[in-house]
PDB file of C-alpha atoms and ligand atoms in Angstrom:
ATOM      1  CA  LEU A   1      64.182 128.198  32.448  1.00  0.00           C
ATOM      2  CA  LEU A   2      61.814 125.744  34.100  1.00  0.00           C
ATOM      3  CA  ALA A   3      64.029 122.811  33.100  1.00  0.00           C
ATOM      4  CA  ALA A   4      67.057 124.604  34.586  1.00  0.00           C
ATOM      5  CA  LEU A   5      65.162 125.233  37.826  1.00  0.00           C
ATOM      6  CA  ILE A   6      64.083 121.613  38.010  1.00  0.00           C
ATOM      7  CA  ASP A   7      67.662 120.535  37.417  1.00  0.00           C
ATOM      8  CA  GLN A   8      68.850 122.823  40.225  1.00  0.00           C
ATOM      9  CA  ALA A   9      66.163 121.501  42.552  1.00  0.00           C
ATOM     10  CA  ALA A  10      67.154 117.932  41.736  1.00  0.00           C
ATOM     11  CA  VAL A  11      70.796 118.717  42.529  1.00  0.00           C
ATOM     12  CA  ALA A  12      69.765 120.394  45.799  1.00  0.00           C
ATOM     13  CA  ILE A  13      67.606 117.404  46.778  1.00  0.00           C
ATOM     14  CA  GLU A  14      70.445 115.024  45.972  1.00  0.00           C
ATOM     15  CA  ARG A  15      72.771 117.112  48.180  1.00  0.00           C
ATOM     16  CA  ILE A  16      70.308 117.087  51.061  1.00  0.00           C
ATOM     17  CA  ARG A  17      69.813 113.333  50.714  1.00  0.00           C
ATOM     18  CA  PHE A  18      73.583 112.805  50.700  1.00  0.00           C
ATOM     19  CA  ALA A  19      74.022 115.054  53.768  1.00  0.00           C
ATOM     20  CA  ALA A  20      71.246 113.189  55.604  1.00  0.00           C
ATOM     21  CA  GLU A  21      72.879 109.852  54.798  1.00  0.00           C
ATOM     22  CA  MET A  22      76.226 111.162  56.026  1.00  0.00           C
ATOM     23  CA  ASP A  23      74.589 112.379  59.246  1.00  0.00           C
ATOM     24  CA  ALA A  24      72.936 109.001  59.774  1.00  0.00           C
ATOM     25  CA  ALA A  25      76.247 107.228  59.175  1.00  0.00           C
ATOM     26  CA  ARG A  26      78.042 109.597  61.533  1.00  0.00           C
ATOM     27  CA  LEU A  27      75.367 109.100  64.158  1.00  0.00           C
ATOM     28  CA  ALA A  28      75.592 105.316  63.819  1.00  0.00           C
ATOM     29  CA  GLY A  29      79.378 105.529  64.146  1.00  0.00           C
ATOM     30  CA  GLU A  30      79.111 107.762  67.197  1.00  0.00           C
ATOM     31  CA  THR A  31      76.537 105.448  68.820  1.00  0.00           C
ATOM     32  CA  GLU A  32      78.796 102.479  68.170  1.00  0.00           C
ATOM     33  CA  ARG A  33      81.789 104.330  69.645  1.00  0.00           C
ATOM     34  CA  LEU A  34      79.787 105.262  72.752  1.00  0.00           C
ATOM     35  CA  ARG A  35      78.508 101.723  73.123  1.00  0.00           C
ATOM     36  CA  SER A  36      81.959 100.147  73.016  1.00  0.00           C
ATOM     37  CA  ALA A  37      83.379 102.868  75.301  1.00  0.00           C
ATOM     38  CA  LEU A  38      80.534 102.171  77.719  1.00  0.00           C
ATOM     39  CA  LEU A  39      81.126  98.420  77.592  1.00  0.00           C
ATOM     40  CA  SER A  40      84.868  98.632  78.193  1.00  0.00           C
ATOM     41  CA  SER A  41      84.408 101.225  80.929  1.00  0.00           C
ATOM     42  CA  LEU A  42      81.653  99.108  82.480  1.00  0.00           C
ATOM     43  CA  SER A  43      83.661  95.930  82.485  1.00  0.00           C
ATOM     44  CA  HIS A  44      86.737  97.620  83.947  1.00  0.00           C
ATOM     45  CA  ASP A  45      84.830  99.605  86.531  1.00  0.00           C
ATOM     46  CA  LEU A  46      82.748  96.656  87.636  1.00  0.00           C
ATOM     47  CA  LYS A  47      85.458  94.018  87.498  1.00  0.00           C
ATOM     48  CA  THR A  48      88.078  95.822  89.566  1.00  0.00           C
ATOM     49  CA  PRO A  49      86.023  96.485  92.699  1.00  0.00           C
ATOM     50  CA  LEU A  50      84.275  93.119  92.401  1.00  0.00           C
ATOM     51  CA  ALA A  51      87.662  91.371  92.341  1.00  0.00           C
ATOM     52  CA  SER A  52      88.732  93.253  95.500  1.00  0.00           C
ATOM     53  CA  ILE A  53      85.464  92.428  97.249  1.00  0.00           C
ATOM     54  CA  THR A  54      85.675  88.750  96.295  1.00  0.00           C
ATOM     55  CA  GLY A  55      89.325  88.556  97.356  1.00  0.00           C
ATOM     56  CA  ALA A  56      88.736  90.182 100.731  1.00  0.00           C
ATOM     57  CA  ALA A  57      85.598  88.143 101.452  1.00  0.00           C
ATOM     58  CA  THR A  58      87.341  84.880 100.500  1.00  0.00           C
ATOM     59  CA  SER A  59      90.317  85.674 102.763  1.00  0.00           C
ATOM     60  CA  LEU A  60      87.987  86.464 105.646  1.00  0.00           C
ATOM     61  CA  ARG A  61      86.052  83.210 105.291  1.00  0.00           C
ATOM     62  CA  GLN A  62      88.972  80.896 104.630  1.00  0.00           C
ATOM     63  CA  TYR A  63      91.672  82.377 106.823  1.00  0.00           C
ATOM     64  CA  GLY A  64      89.708  84.694 109.121  1.00  0.00           C
ATOM     65  CA  GLY A  65      90.855  82.757 112.185  1.00  0.00           C
ATOM     66  CA  LEU A  66      94.499  83.385 111.344  1.00  0.00           C
ATOM     67  CA  TYR A  67      94.154  87.174 111.192  1.00  0.00           C
ATOM     68  CA  ASP A  68      94.250  89.521 114.151  1.00  0.00           C
ATOM     69  CA  ALA A  69      91.403  91.962 114.720  1.00  0.00           C
ATOM     70  CA  ALA A  70      93.151  94.828 112.893  1.00  0.00           C
ATOM     71  CA  ALA A  71      93.748  92.766 109.755  1.00  0.00           C
ATOM     72  CA  ARG A  72      90.134  91.558 109.750  1.00  0.00           C
ATOM     73  CA  GLU A  73      88.981  95.155 110.118  1.00  0.00           C
ATOM     74  CA  GLU A  74      91.116  96.148 107.137  1.00  0.00           C
ATOM     75  CA  LEU A  75      89.551  93.438 104.976  1.00  0.00           C
ATOM     76  CA  ALA A  76      86.061  94.474 106.062  1.00  0.00           C
ATOM     77  CA  ALA A  77      86.918  98.105 105.261  1.00  0.00           C
ATOM     78  CA  THR A  78      88.069  97.052 101.780  1.00  0.00           C
ATOM     79  CA  ILE A  79      84.746  95.321 101.186  1.00  0.00           C
ATOM     80  CA  GLN A  80      82.815  98.359 102.387  1.00  0.00           C
ATOM     81  CA  GLY A  81      84.898 100.893 100.440  1.00  0.00           C
ATOM     82  CA  GLU A  82      84.736  98.958  97.178  1.00  0.00           C
ATOM     83  CA  ALA A  83      81.000  98.324  97.570  1.00  0.00           C
ATOM     84  CA  GLU A  84      80.492 102.075  98.077  1.00  0.00           C
ATOM     85  CA  ARG A  85      82.522 102.770  94.957  1.00  0.00           C
ATOM     86  CA  LEU A  86      80.329 100.389  92.997  1.00  0.00           C
ATOM     87  CA  ALA A  87      77.246 102.138  94.347  1.00  0.00           C
ATOM     88  CA  ARG A  88      78.614 105.560  93.233  1.00  0.00           C
ATOM     89  CA  PHE A  89      79.372 104.139  89.814  1.00  0.00           C
ATOM     90  CA  VAL A  90      75.886 102.699  89.391  1.00  0.00           C
ATOM     91  CA  ALA A  91      74.362 105.982  90.624  1.00  0.00           C
ATOM     92  CA  ASN A  92      76.394 107.858  87.997  1.00  0.00           C
ATOM     93  CA  LEU A  93      75.188 105.520  85.266  1.00  0.00           C
ATOM     94  CA  LEU A  94      71.579 105.953  86.368  1.00  0.00           C
ATOM     95  CA  ASP A  95      71.985 109.747  86.431  1.00  0.00           C
ATOM     96  CA  MET A  96      73.423 109.589  82.942  1.00  0.00           C
ATOM     97  CA  THR A  97      70.549 107.492  81.655  1.00  0.00           C
ATOM     98  CA  ARG A  98      68.005 109.839  83.218  1.00  0.00           C
ATOM     99  CA  LEU A  99      69.768 112.802  81.627  1.00  0.00           C
ATOM    100  CA  ARG A 100      69.906 111.270  78.168  1.00  0.00           C
ATOM    101  CA  THR A 101      66.317 110.087  78.161  1.00  0.00           C
ATOM    102  CA  GLY A 102      65.071 113.385  79.512  1.00  0.00           C
ATOM    103  CA  GLY A 103      63.714 111.516  82.519  1.00  0.00           C
ATOM    104  CA  ILE A 104      64.622 114.201  85.000  1.00  0.00           C
ATOM    105  CA  GLU A 105      61.830 115.953  86.759  1.00  0.00           C
ATOM    106  CA  LEU A 106      63.054 119.160  88.300  1.00  0.00           C
ATOM    107  CA  LYS A 107      61.966 120.128  91.780  1.00  0.00           C
ATOM    108  CA  ARG A 108      63.023 123.736  91.889  1.00  0.00           C
ATOM    109  CA  GLU A 109      63.062 125.598  95.175  1.00  0.00           C
ATOM    110  CA  PRO A 110      64.725 128.746  96.497  1.00  0.00           C
ATOM    111  CA  THR A 111      68.271 127.596  97.218  1.00  0.00           C
ATOM    112  CA  ASP A 112      70.906 129.215  99.369  1.00  0.00           C
ATOM    113  CA  LEU A 113      74.352 128.538  97.880  1.00  0.00           C
ATOM    114  CA  GLY A 114      75.972 128.405 101.314  1.00  0.00           C
ATOM    115  CA  GLU A 115      73.579 125.698 102.492  1.00  0.00           C
ATOM    116  CA  ALA A 116      74.041 123.618  99.338  1.00  0.00           C
ATOM    117  CA  VAL A 117      77.842 123.885  99.612  1.00  0.00           C
ATOM    118  CA  GLY A 118      77.646 122.936 103.306  1.00  0.00           C
ATOM    119  CA  ALA A 119      75.544 119.860 102.532  1.00  0.00           C
ATOM    120  CA  ALA A 120      77.893 118.727  99.742  1.00  0.00           C
ATOM    121  CA  LEU A 121      80.943 119.206 101.975  1.00  0.00           C
ATOM    122  CA  GLN A 122      79.248 117.182 104.678  1.00  0.00           C
ATOM    123  CA  ARG A 123      78.682 114.322 102.240  1.00  0.00           C
ATOM    124  CA  MET A 124      82.284 114.476 101.033  1.00  0.00           C
ATOM    125  CA  GLN A 125      83.866 114.690 104.491  1.00  0.00           C
ATOM    126  CA  GLY A 126      85.463 111.255 104.170  1.00  0.00           C
ATOM    127  CA  VAL A 127      86.925 111.929 100.728  1.00  0.00           C
ATOM    128  CA  LEU A 128      88.216 115.419 101.608  1.00  0.00           C
ATOM    129  CA  GLY A 129      89.497 114.431 105.039  1.00  0.00           C
ATOM    130  CA  GLU A 130      93.145 114.963 104.191  1.00  0.00           C
ATOM    131  CA  HIS A 131      92.668 118.183 102.224  1.00  0.00           C
ATOM    132  CA  GLN A 132      92.547 121.721 103.462  1.00  0.00           C
ATOM    133  CA  VAL A 133      89.149 123.025 102.420  1.00  0.00           C
ATOM    134  CA  ASP A 134      88.738 126.808 102.103  1.00  0.00           C
ATOM    135  CA  VAL A 135      85.226 128.135 101.661  1.00  0.00           C
ATOM    136  CA  ASP A 136      84.790 131.773 100.713  1.00  0.00           C
ATOM    137  CA  LEU A 137      81.158 132.694 100.117  1.00  0.00           C
ATOM    138  CA  PRO A 138      80.250 136.348 100.516  1.00  0.00           C
ATOM    139  CA  ALA A 139      77.071 137.200 102.410  1.00  0.00           C
ATOM    140  CA  GLY A 140      74.093 138.472 100.484  1.00  0.00           C
ATOM    141  CA  LEU A 141      74.401 136.322  97.353  1.00  0.00           C
ATOM    142  CA  PRO A 142      71.087 136.072  95.501  1.00  0.00           C
ATOM    143  CA  MET A 143      68.958 132.995  96.217  1.00  0.00           C
ATOM    144  CA  LEU A 144      68.766 130.666  93.222  1.00  0.00           C
ATOM    145  CA  ASP A 145      65.854 128.667  91.889  1.00  0.00           C
ATOM    146  CA  LEU A 146      67.496 125.247  91.739  1.00  0.00           C
ATOM    147  CA  ASP A 147      66.803 121.577  92.184  1.00  0.00           C
ATOM    148  CA  VAL A 148      68.933 121.053  95.287  1.00  0.00           C
ATOM    149  CA  VAL A 149      69.423 117.328  94.686  1.00  0.00           C
ATOM    150  CA  LEU A 150      70.873 117.858  91.212  1.00  0.00           C
ATOM    151  CA  PHE A 151      72.933 120.851  92.276  1.00  0.00           C
ATOM    152  CA  GLU A 152      74.447 118.998  95.226  1.00  0.00           C
ATOM    153  CA  GLN A 153      75.343 116.118  92.913  1.00  0.00           C
ATOM    154  CA  VAL A 154      77.276 118.572  90.734  1.00  0.00           C
ATOM    155  CA  LEU A 155      79.182 119.890  93.760  1.00  0.00           C
ATOM    156  CA  VAL A 156      79.855 116.354  95.015  1.00  0.00           C
ATOM    157  CA  ASN A 157      81.303 115.312  91.626  1.00  0.00           C
ATOM    158  CA  LEU A 158      83.523 118.413  91.464  1.00  0.00           C
ATOM    159  CA  LEU A 159      84.742 117.959  95.045  1.00  0.00           C
ATOM    160  CA  ASP A 160      85.359 114.265  94.411  1.00  0.00           C
ATOM    161  CA  ASN A 161      87.579 115.164  91.423  1.00  0.00           C
ATOM    162  CA  ALA A 162      89.355 117.965  93.292  1.00  0.00           C
ATOM    163  CA  ALA A 163      90.297 115.485  96.026  1.00  0.00           C
ATOM    164  CA  LYS A 164      91.082 112.664  93.600  1.00  0.00           C
ATOM    165  CA  TYR A 165      93.387 114.630  91.292  1.00  0.00           C
ATOM    166  CA  SER A 166      95.417 116.508  93.926  1.00  0.00           C
ATOM    167  CA  ALA A 167      97.748 115.562  96.746  1.00  0.00           C
ATOM    168  CA  PRO A 168      96.562 115.028 100.330  1.00  0.00           C
ATOM    169  CA  GLY A 169      97.253 118.138 102.372  1.00  0.00           C
ATOM    170  CA  SER A 170      96.789 120.481  99.408  1.00  0.00           C
ATOM    171  CA  ARG A 171      94.086 123.101  99.267  1.00  0.00           C
ATOM    172  CA  VAL A 172      90.593 122.724  97.782  1.00  0.00           C
ATOM    173  CA  GLY A 173      88.835 126.057  97.407  1.00  0.00           C
ATOM    174  CA  ILE A 174      85.156 126.887  97.005  1.00  0.00           C
ATOM    175  CA  SER A 175      84.330 130.498  96.355  1.00  0.00           C
ATOM    176  CA  ALA A 176      81.511 132.532  94.893  1.00  0.00           C
ATOM    177  CA  ASN A 177      80.714 136.009  93.767  1.00  0.00           C
ATOM    178  CA  GLY A 178      77.621 137.575  92.373  1.00  0.00           C
ATOM    179  CA  ASN A 179      75.985 140.714  91.133  1.00  0.00           C
ATOM    180  CA  GLU A 180      72.582 141.585  89.726  1.00  0.00           C
ATOM    181  CA  GLN A 181      73.224 139.714  86.483  1.00  0.00           C
ATOM    182  CA  LYS A 182      74.827 136.443  87.584  1.00  0.00           C
ATOM    183  CA  VAL A 183      76.268 134.278  90.317  1.00  0.00           C
ATOM    184  CA  GLU A 184      79.555 132.432  89.832  1.00  0.00           C
ATOM    185  CA  LEU A 185      80.726 129.539  91.949  1.00  0.00           C
ATOM    186  CA  THR A 186      84.201 128.043  91.590  1.00  0.00           C
ATOM    187  CA  VAL A 187      85.728 124.812  92.847  1.00  0.00           C
ATOM    188  CA  SER A 188      89.525 124.793  92.583  1.00  0.00           C
ATOM    189  CA  ASP A 189      92.378 122.523  93.575  1.00  0.00           C
ATOM    190  CA  GLU A 190      96.169 122.484  93.576  1.00  0.00           C
ATOM    191  CA  GLY A 191      96.636 119.342  91.470  1.00  0.00           C
ATOM    192  CA  PRO A 192      98.323 119.231  88.058  1.00  0.00           C
ATOM    193  CA  GLY A 193      95.404 120.970  86.342  1.00  0.00           C
ATOM    194  CA  ILE A 194      94.096 120.021  82.887  1.00  0.00           C
ATOM    195  CA  PRO A 195      96.004 120.302  79.573  1.00  0.00           C
ATOM    196  CA  ALA A 196      94.632 123.183  77.460  1.00  0.00           C
ATOM    197  CA  SER A 197      93.540 120.790  74.699  1.00  0.00           C
ATOM    198  CA  ASP A 198      91.376 118.842  77.179  1.00  0.00           C
ATOM    199  CA  LEU A 199      89.646 121.745  78.951  1.00  0.00           C
ATOM    200  CA  GLU A 200      86.521 121.348  76.824  1.00  0.00           C
ATOM    201  CA  ARG A 201      86.780 117.602  76.185  1.00  0.00           C
ATOM    202  CA  VAL A 202      86.731 116.629  79.883  1.00  0.00           C
ATOM    203  CA  PHE A 203      82.967 117.281  79.779  1.00  0.00           C
ATOM    204  CA  GLU A 204      82.483 114.596  77.114  1.00  0.00           C
ATOM    205  CA  MET A 205      81.268 111.190  78.227  1.00  0.00           C
ATOM    206  CA  PHE A 206      84.132 108.777  78.958  1.00  0.00           C
ATOM    207  CA  HIS A 207      86.844 111.326  78.185  1.00  0.00           C
ATOM    208  CA  ARG A 208      89.727 110.902  80.601  1.00  0.00           C
ATOM    209  CA  VAL A 209      92.946 112.889  80.263  1.00  0.00           C
ATOM    210  CA  ASN A 210      95.180 110.105  81.434  1.00  0.00           C
ATOM    211  CA  LYS A 211      93.585 106.843  80.395  1.00  0.00           C
ATOM    212  CA  GLY A 212      96.489 104.755  81.640  1.00  0.00           C
ATOM    213  CA  ASP A 213      96.026 106.114  85.132  1.00  0.00           C
ATOM    214  CA  ARG A 214      94.736 103.010  86.837  1.00  0.00           C
ATOM    215  CA  GLN A 215      95.530 104.368  90.280  1.00  0.00           C
ATOM    216  CA  ARG A 216      92.694 106.840  90.144  1.00  0.00           C
ATOM    217  CA  ALA A 217      89.555 104.895  89.500  1.00  0.00           C
ATOM    218  CA  GLY A 218      87.113 106.794  87.396  1.00  0.00           C
ATOM    219  CA  THR A 219      84.479 106.409  84.776  1.00  0.00           C
ATOM    220  CA  GLY A 220      84.804 109.612  82.794  1.00  0.00           C
ATOM    221  CA  LEU A 221      81.133 110.248  83.515  1.00  0.00           C
ATOM    222  CA  GLY A 222      81.302 112.677  86.462  1.00  0.00           C
ATOM    223  CA  LEU A 223      81.915 115.881  84.522  1.00  0.00           C
ATOM    224  CA  SER A 224      79.496 115.069  81.716  1.00  0.00           C
ATOM    225  CA  ILE A 225      76.842 114.628  84.396  1.00  0.00           C
ATOM    226  CA  CYS A 226      77.920 117.965  85.937  1.00  0.00           C
ATOM    227  CA  ARG A 227      77.506 119.771  82.621  1.00  0.00           C
ATOM    228  CA  GLY A 228      74.187 118.049  81.889  1.00  0.00           C
ATOM    229  CA  PHE A 229      72.762 118.913  85.308  1.00  0.00           C
ATOM    230  CA  VAL A 230      74.026 122.518  85.328  1.00  0.00           C
ATOM    231  CA  GLU A 231      72.555 123.118  81.868  1.00  0.00           C
ATOM    232  CA  VAL A 232      69.231 121.545  82.857  1.00  0.00           C
ATOM    233  CA  LEU A 233      69.220 124.028  85.744  1.00  0.00           C
ATOM    234  CA  GLY A 234      69.836 126.950  83.366  1.00  0.00           C
ATOM    235  CA  GLY A 235      73.525 127.582  84.044  1.00  0.00           C
ATOM    236  CA  THR A 236      76.879 126.896  82.389  1.00  0.00           C
ATOM    237  CA  ILE A 237      80.070 125.194  83.571  1.00  0.00           C
ATOM    238  CA  GLN A 238      83.633 125.716  82.344  1.00  0.00           C
ATOM    239  CA  ALA A 239      87.037 124.321  83.182  1.00  0.00           C
ATOM    240  CA  THR A 240      90.168 126.484  83.348  1.00  0.00           C
ATOM    241  CA  ASN A 241      93.512 126.290  85.093  1.00  0.00           C
ATOM    242  CA  ARG A 242      94.693 128.395  87.997  1.00  0.00           C
ATOM    243  CA  THR A 243      96.818 131.377  87.115  1.00  0.00           C
ATOM    244  CA  GLY A 244      99.876 131.550  89.342  1.00  0.00           C
ATOM    245  CA  GLY A 245     100.287 127.934  90.436  1.00  0.00           C
ATOM    246  CA  SER A 246      98.990 124.638  89.126  1.00  0.00           C
ATOM    247  CA  GLY A 247      95.493 123.335  89.614  1.00  0.00           C
ATOM    248  CA  ALA A 248      92.119 123.022  87.937  1.00  0.00           C
ATOM    249  CA  VAL A 249      89.277 125.519  88.361  1.00  0.00           C
ATOM    250  CA  PHE A 250      85.656 124.680  87.593  1.00  0.00           C
ATOM    251  CA  THR A 251      83.333 127.670  87.296  1.00  0.00           C
ATOM    252  CA  ILE A 252      79.555 127.369  87.381  1.00  0.00           C
ATOM    253  CA  THR A 253      77.648 130.439  86.242  1.00  0.00           C
ATOM    254  CA  PHE A 254      73.968 130.992  86.905  1.00  0.00           C
ATOM    255  CA  PRO A 255      72.441 133.931  85.009  1.00  0.00           C
ATOM    256  CA  GLU A 256      69.761 136.209  86.378  1.00  0.00           C
ATOM    257  CA  SER A 257      67.051 133.931  84.969  1.00  0.00           C
ATOM    258  CA  CYS A 258      67.996 131.416  87.707  1.00  0.00           C
ATOM    259  CA  PHE A 259      67.516 133.924  90.535  1.00  0.00           C
ATOM    260  CA  THR A 260      64.562 133.349  92.819  1.00  0.00           C
ATOM    261  CA  ALA A 261      62.045 136.085  92.217  1.00  0.00           C
ATOM    262  CA  ILE A 262      61.731 137.876  95.542  1.00  0.00           C
ATOM    263  CA  PRO A 263      59.084 140.573  95.838  1.00  0.00           C
ATOM    264  CA  ARG A 264      60.911 143.832  96.344  1.00  0.00           C
ATOM    265  CA  GLU A 265      60.376 145.327  99.805  1.00  0.00           C
ATOM    266  CA  ASP A 266      59.343 148.701  98.453  1.00  0.00           C
ATOM    267  CA  ALA A 267      56.691 146.980  96.312  1.00  0.00           C
ATOM    268  CA  ALA A 268      55.082 145.312  99.315  1.00  0.00           C
ATOM    269  CA  GLU A 269      51.973 147.452  99.423  1.00  0.00           C
TER     270      GLU A 269
HETATM  271  P1  LIG B   1      86.558 110.514  86.103  1.00  0.00           P
HETATM  272  O1  LIG B   1      87.111 111.374  87.191  1.00  0.00           O
HETATM  273  O2  LIG B   1      85.632 109.457  86.606  1.00  0.00           O
HETATM  274  O3  LIG B   1      87.602 109.992  85.173  1.00  0.00           O
HETATM  275  P2  LIG B   1      85.211 112.902  85.138  1.00  0.00           P
HETATM  276  O4  LIG B   1      84.193 113.050  84.050  1.00  0.00           O
HETATM  277  O5  LIG B   1      84.829 113.367  86.486  1.00  0.00           O
HETATM  278  O6  LIG B   1      85.621 111.374  85.144  1.00  0.00           O
HETATM  279  O7  LIG B   1      86.519 113.659  84.682  1.00  0.00           O
HETATM  280  C1  LIG B   1      87.023 113.455  83.366  1.00  0.00           C
HETATM  281  C2  LIG B   1      88.535 113.654  83.339  1.00  0.00           C
HETATM  282  O8  LIG B   1      88.859 115.028  83.575  1.00  0.00           O
HETATM  283  C3  LIG B   1      89.277 112.897  84.438  1.00  0.00           C
HETATM  284  O9  LIG B   1      89.563 111.577  84.053  1.00  0.00           O
HETATM  285  C4  LIG B   1      90.555 113.719  84.568  1.00  0.00           C
HETATM  286  O10 LIG B   1      91.469 113.358  83.564  1.00  0.00           O
HETATM  287  C5  LIG B   1      90.076 115.139  84.296  1.00  0.00           C
HETATM  288  N1  LIG B   1      89.798 115.887  85.548  1.00  0.00           N
HETATM  289  C6  LIG B   1      88.609 116.062  86.139  1.00  0.00           C
HETATM  290  N2  LIG B   1      88.715 116.832  87.239  1.00  0.00           N
HETATM  291  C7  LIG B   1      90.029 117.148  87.353  1.00  0.00           C
HETATM  292  C8  LIG B   1      90.786 117.935  88.290  1.00  0.00           C
HETATM  293  N3  LIG B   1      90.210 118.538  89.327  1.00  0.00           N
HETATM  294  N4  LIG B   1      92.128 118.038  88.075  1.00  0.00           N
HETATM  295  C9  LIG B   1      92.715 117.441  87.005  1.00  0.00           C
HETATM  296  N5  LIG B   1      92.055 116.702  86.087  1.00  0.00           N
HETATM  297  C10 LIG B   1      90.725 116.550  86.248  1.00  0.00           C
END
């Protein structure tokens, strides 16, 4: 009996060792895949704006005298716009690094959803300029215990996508509802929406539905940062498509554990 038990244990150990080796190999493969995805994304996302900046700056210096004021202004605007895009890209990479290394220190404070949405919209004014933005936030939503900086970054990324993946003039909606158990906030657009098979994958790093789409610059990092931040804050985020019309809908849910504890009035004494 003892010999049989020992044999069984040996088989079990061998299985565990094999599984561990497989896991290590899978992990190495995954790391390698991420590294090459990061490198190709990095080189594309850095090269393109840098080429535009270099081109515009060279034209200005060499032929500036030949251009009228409007043409010079356009070149300067190109330099500014592309430099800002680079800055957003680098900020996204830094956020991602902080998330992955656990280097995020949360500064939670009682947060009013309306104020956070207002601040994010303010920051995205330029990007959303040609869209019709509808905000529908009911009064009396619970206050949430959030890190406003992280939460605003989530909203900014979602609004950036809503504007980027839909036509100028179309509607971008922000709405919320809540009860005693949870608060839900949605950001929706009237673009093409997301294929069913990609609804979950869009939150993966570097996953882009239409990789050949060079027109819409992107890194495939925005939504993975959104999910990372929302989860750090104690909530969840899902993607769906609009029912009755095309368009993507992103829903952030904060459970009761994220509500700011407010002393009840009747317990004041
Ligand atoms: P990026 O926009 O930089 O590519 P994201 O992580 O923000 O990266 O988004 C990942 C992918 O999800 C996008 O490339 C796009 O294919 C898809 N996506 C994101 N938001 C939307 C949206 N509002 N409508 C349609 N597709 C979207």
